[in-house]
């Protein structure tokens, strides 16, 4: 059996187009457009690219974006002051502090300083805490995990009672996606660097999420026939045969696993495009929350 490809690029484009339609409808009614502030501390090249892509995606759907840059040496106070200033600005509905922050900064304190109603990344400890609790609803769900859940739904995965295995326990992807899978009534196992005999665990997964940052670690014989496999990894590996001398691969050995799984995300074009699409959706939601509180 060869797996169905889960086309994240197409699914993300549909979401972006829904957001664009909603923003245009707001404009037609004379309502304010959503505004997103991006905060980049330092000049990490990958972070710069991510932030630029987020701003470009905002422009394409009519969301106003405001880029703020602080030097790599910025103090904790300077970063938190910037967040306070953005909290107070009514034209800004979403605040995105690009992670990772330089090592001397305390990201928990910075994320805690963001107004809960502007927490479009869903990383504020209160939003994550609510995500982890039964009967509580966070105002925002982190973008990559939310995008993964959309991909699983579109691919037709049945999550209730399914065995879901998450490789990786990061704050940005592994842990929040595990919480979302629990909320969808899956039986969830979280694996990490200390887990013993990973393949024996992944072989039981009806749904396998790979978010460990190790190129092509998940092999064909690690996967249960018919599983749904979501590959969050983006790793650049050397390949003399590739035009640039390197190419992007995921955490999953794609060619092997596609012969075993029933559905799989490609890299690139799987999870990646979903992160930005969900950020746009969250920013629109933040604007709608602001409408309610200001009774426009
Ligand atoms: N760094 C890697 N992924 C993300 C993300 O989704 N949001 C932010 N703010 N930083 C990130």
XYZ file of C-alpha atoms and ligand atoms in Angstrom:
307
model
C 0.000 0.000 0.000
C 1.259 3.495 -0.777
C 0.071 6.203 1.606
C -2.115 9.126 0.649
C -0.207 12.400 0.742
C -1.667 14.968 3.117
C -1.396 18.213 1.169
C -0.634 20.833 3.815
C 0.065 23.433 1.182
C -3.445 23.160 -0.249
C -5.174 22.884 3.147
C -3.238 25.934 4.408
C -4.102 27.895 1.252
C -7.806 27.184 1.852
C -7.527 28.483 5.437
C -5.667 31.609 4.298
C -8.380 32.237 1.759
C -11.110 31.866 4.441
C -9.268 34.398 6.620
C -8.915 36.769 3.656
C -12.654 36.591 2.967
C -13.437 37.312 6.625
C -11.036 40.278 6.728
C -12.528 41.708 3.503
C -16.021 41.354 4.988
C -14.865 43.335 8.030
C -13.479 46.072 5.801
C -16.727 46.202 3.816
C -18.582 46.749 7.112
C -16.177 49.484 8.201
C -14.730 47.330 11.010
C -11.027 47.518 11.894
C -8.750 44.944 10.265
C -6.786 42.611 12.578
C -3.276 43.750 13.527
C -0.329 41.489 14.350
C 2.898 42.621 16.027
C 5.954 40.449 15.536
C 8.828 40.831 17.995
C 12.224 39.564 16.917
C 15.081 39.748 19.408
C 18.522 39.358 17.820
C 19.323 38.388 14.259
C 19.121 34.611 14.040
C 18.841 33.987 10.268
C 16.168 31.261 10.526
C 14.029 33.366 12.882
C 14.335 36.338 10.512
C 13.009 34.204 7.641
C 10.113 32.877 9.765
C 9.109 36.394 10.854
C 9.338 37.738 7.313
C 7.130 34.898 6.054
C 4.559 35.625 8.762
C 4.461 39.310 7.810
C 4.127 38.473 4.116
C 1.245 36.087 4.834
C -0.503 38.821 6.855
C -0.234 41.254 3.937
C -1.741 38.690 1.562
C -4.931 38.359 3.632
C -5.298 42.033 4.632
C -4.029 41.702 8.216
C -1.900 44.692 9.265
C 1.487 43.603 10.554
C 3.964 45.602 12.584
C 7.528 44.337 12.897
C 9.557 45.176 15.999
C 13.238 44.283 16.281
C 15.374 44.403 19.381
C 19.133 43.789 19.483
C 20.450 40.412 20.673
C 21.725 42.144 23.857
C 18.296 43.549 24.797
C 17.566 43.257 28.504
C 14.660 41.333 30.010
C 13.132 44.684 30.992
C 13.400 46.070 27.458
C 11.637 43.063 25.972
C 8.904 43.111 28.623
C 8.461 46.884 28.174
C 7.942 46.344 24.472
C 5.297 43.705 25.190
C 3.533 46.112 27.630
C 3.509 48.829 25.005
C 1.966 46.410 22.462
C -0.588 45.213 25.039
C -1.783 48.829 25.370
C -2.004 49.477 21.611
C -5.590 49.010 20.358
C -4.492 48.573 16.705
C -2.575 45.447 17.722
C -4.661 42.354 18.364
C -1.967 39.675 18.303
C 1.564 39.690 19.723
C 4.043 37.124 18.468
C 7.430 36.951 20.173
C 9.585 34.786 17.918
C 11.237 31.901 19.785
C 13.844 30.940 20.737
C 14.872 34.124 22.542
C 18.596 34.748 23.163
C 19.785 32.572 26.014
C 20.092 35.330 28.646
C 16.365 36.083 28.434
C 13.610 34.354 30.402
C 11.026 33.354 27.807
C 8.470 32.268 30.397
C 8.408 35.774 31.888
C 8.148 37.387 28.433
C 5.297 35.089 27.357
C 3.513 35.680 30.685
C 3.629 39.439 30.048
C 1.523 39.116 26.862
C -2.147 40.094 27.292
C -4.054 36.771 27.268
C -6.401 38.171 24.618
C -3.438 38.905 22.320
C -1.663 35.574 22.814
C -1.984 34.397 19.196
C 0.810 31.847 19.680
C -1.110 30.273 22.574
C 2.111 30.046 24.623
C 0.955 32.112 27.625
C 1.126 29.800 30.662
C -2.584 30.371 31.375
C -3.577 29.319 27.843
C -1.325 26.242 28.001
C -2.649 25.458 31.495
C -6.235 25.580 30.260
C -5.297 23.353 27.304
C -4.078 20.781 29.826
C -7.265 20.792 31.888
C -10.588 19.092 31.347
C -13.552 21.372 30.831
C -11.392 24.480 30.328
C -11.015 26.304 27.024
C -7.848 28.233 26.117
C -8.420 31.479 24.196
C -5.789 30.371 21.665
C -4.190 27.060 20.705
C -0.517 26.997 19.559
C -0.303 27.251 15.774
C 1.702 24.188 14.704
C -0.212 21.770 16.981
C -3.555 23.266 15.861
C -2.434 22.853 12.236
C -1.542 19.203 12.861
C -5.044 18.547 14.197
C -6.551 20.097 11.055
C -4.335 17.888 8.856
C -5.431 14.754 10.753
C -9.075 15.730 10.437
C -8.800 16.461 6.700
C -6.993 13.147 6.181
C -9.895 11.344 7.839
C -8.048 10.035 10.916
C -10.365 8.681 13.616
C -8.832 9.865 16.878
C -11.296 8.640 19.462
C -9.762 5.589 21.154
C -6.803 5.601 18.748
C -3.242 5.037 19.961
C -1.368 8.266 19.289
C 2.391 8.455 19.779
C 4.159 11.823 19.906
C 7.927 11.874 19.434
C 9.216 15.002 21.185
C 8.014 17.000 24.210
C 8.826 20.604 23.235
C 6.722 23.493 24.515
C 6.058 24.591 20.928
C 4.929 21.309 19.350
C 5.279 17.981 21.201
C 3.575 18.767 24.504
C 0.698 20.913 23.165
C -0.091 18.456 20.347
C -0.170 15.637 22.920
C -2.669 17.679 24.962
C -4.830 18.266 21.872
C -4.792 14.541 21.065
C -5.916 13.756 24.626
C -8.751 16.281 24.206
C -9.717 14.390 21.025
C -9.995 11.199 23.157
C -6.891 9.462 21.786
C -4.699 7.351 24.078
C -1.447 9.299 23.989
C 2.162 8.253 24.573
C 4.842 10.960 24.624
C 8.354 9.753 23.755
C 11.605 11.665 24.223
C 15.369 11.272 24.345
C 15.211 8.978 27.401
C 12.521 6.668 26.005
C 13.646 3.033 25.720
C 13.071 1.022 22.556
C 11.277 3.692 20.541
C 10.396 1.437 17.576
C 8.417 -0.946 19.789
C 6.272 2.011 20.890
C 5.895 3.709 17.505
C 4.805 0.375 15.964
C 1.662 0.541 18.092
C 0.708 4.008 16.869
C -2.431 4.507 14.801
C -1.352 8.158 14.694
C 2.333 9.042 14.821
C 3.583 12.613 15.242
C 7.342 13.064 14.721
C 8.690 16.301 16.218
C 12.213 15.492 17.357
C 14.425 17.302 14.855
C 16.410 14.202 13.817
C 16.627 13.727 10.046
C 14.783 10.619 8.783
C 14.878 8.915 12.186
C 11.519 7.172 11.830
C 12.056 4.201 9.522
C 9.572 2.080 7.608
C 9.767 -0.768 10.130
C 8.919 1.634 12.992
C 5.438 2.238 11.611
C 2.221 0.248 11.991
C 0.634 -0.611 8.639
C -2.189 1.856 7.947
C -0.968 4.512 10.414
C -1.418 8.265 9.930
C 2.038 9.855 10.047
C 2.620 13.579 10.616
C 6.190 14.758 10.095
C 6.963 18.053 11.866
C 10.716 17.932 11.211
C 12.501 20.368 8.926
C 16.149 19.299 8.667
C 18.670 20.361 6.069
C 21.001 17.524 5.068
C 23.934 17.466 2.687
C 23.214 15.896 -0.681
C 25.833 16.343 -3.402
C 23.228 15.279 -5.996
C 20.845 18.132 -5.029
C 21.139 21.443 -6.922
C 22.146 23.383 -3.771
C 24.289 20.559 -2.389
C 21.697 20.060 0.341
C 17.992 19.386 0.716
C 15.237 19.453 3.330
C 14.072 16.243 4.951
C 11.705 15.539 7.813
C 12.079 13.377 10.912
C 10.545 10.514 8.913
C 12.252 8.425 6.205
C 9.550 9.402 3.737
C 10.153 6.900 0.930
C 10.142 3.936 3.332
C 7.259 5.068 5.506
C 4.948 5.978 2.632
C 4.915 2.274 1.700
C 3.549 1.353 5.155
C 1.359 4.250 6.344
C -2.134 5.030 5.071
C -1.498 8.797 5.053
C 1.642 10.906 5.457
C 2.675 14.571 5.292
C 5.514 15.500 2.927
C 8.443 17.776 3.868
C 8.264 20.466 2.664
C 4.562 21.103 2.012
C 3.016 19.261 4.964
C 2.989 20.762 8.458
C 5.108 23.844 7.628
C 2.483 25.854 5.738
C -0.126 25.117 8.418
C 1.695 27.070 11.147
C 1.282 30.398 9.371
C -2.292 29.638 8.290
C -3.272 28.972 11.917
C -1.480 32.145 13.056
C -3.619 34.165 10.640
C -6.748 32.434 11.931
C -5.711 33.138 15.534
C -5.044 36.801 14.707
C -8.517 37.157 13.205
C -9.906 35.518 16.351
C -7.943 38.004 18.494
C -9.544 40.884 16.576
C -12.971 39.335 17.171
C -12.231 39.110 20.914
C -11.278 42.800 20.841
C -14.616 43.608 19.090
C -16.449 41.939 21.970
C -14.562 43.740 24.686
C -14.884 47.163 23.072
C -18.537 46.523 22.010
C -17.937 47.792 18.466
N 9.600 29.279 16.845
C 9.328 28.108 16.214
N 7.990 27.970 16.040
C 7.418 29.067 16.570
C 6.058 29.487 16.691
O 5.097 28.827 16.294
N 5.885 30.704 17.295
C 6.916 31.437 17.771
N 6.635 32.599 18.370
N 8.174 31.071 17.688
C 8.421 29.882 17.087
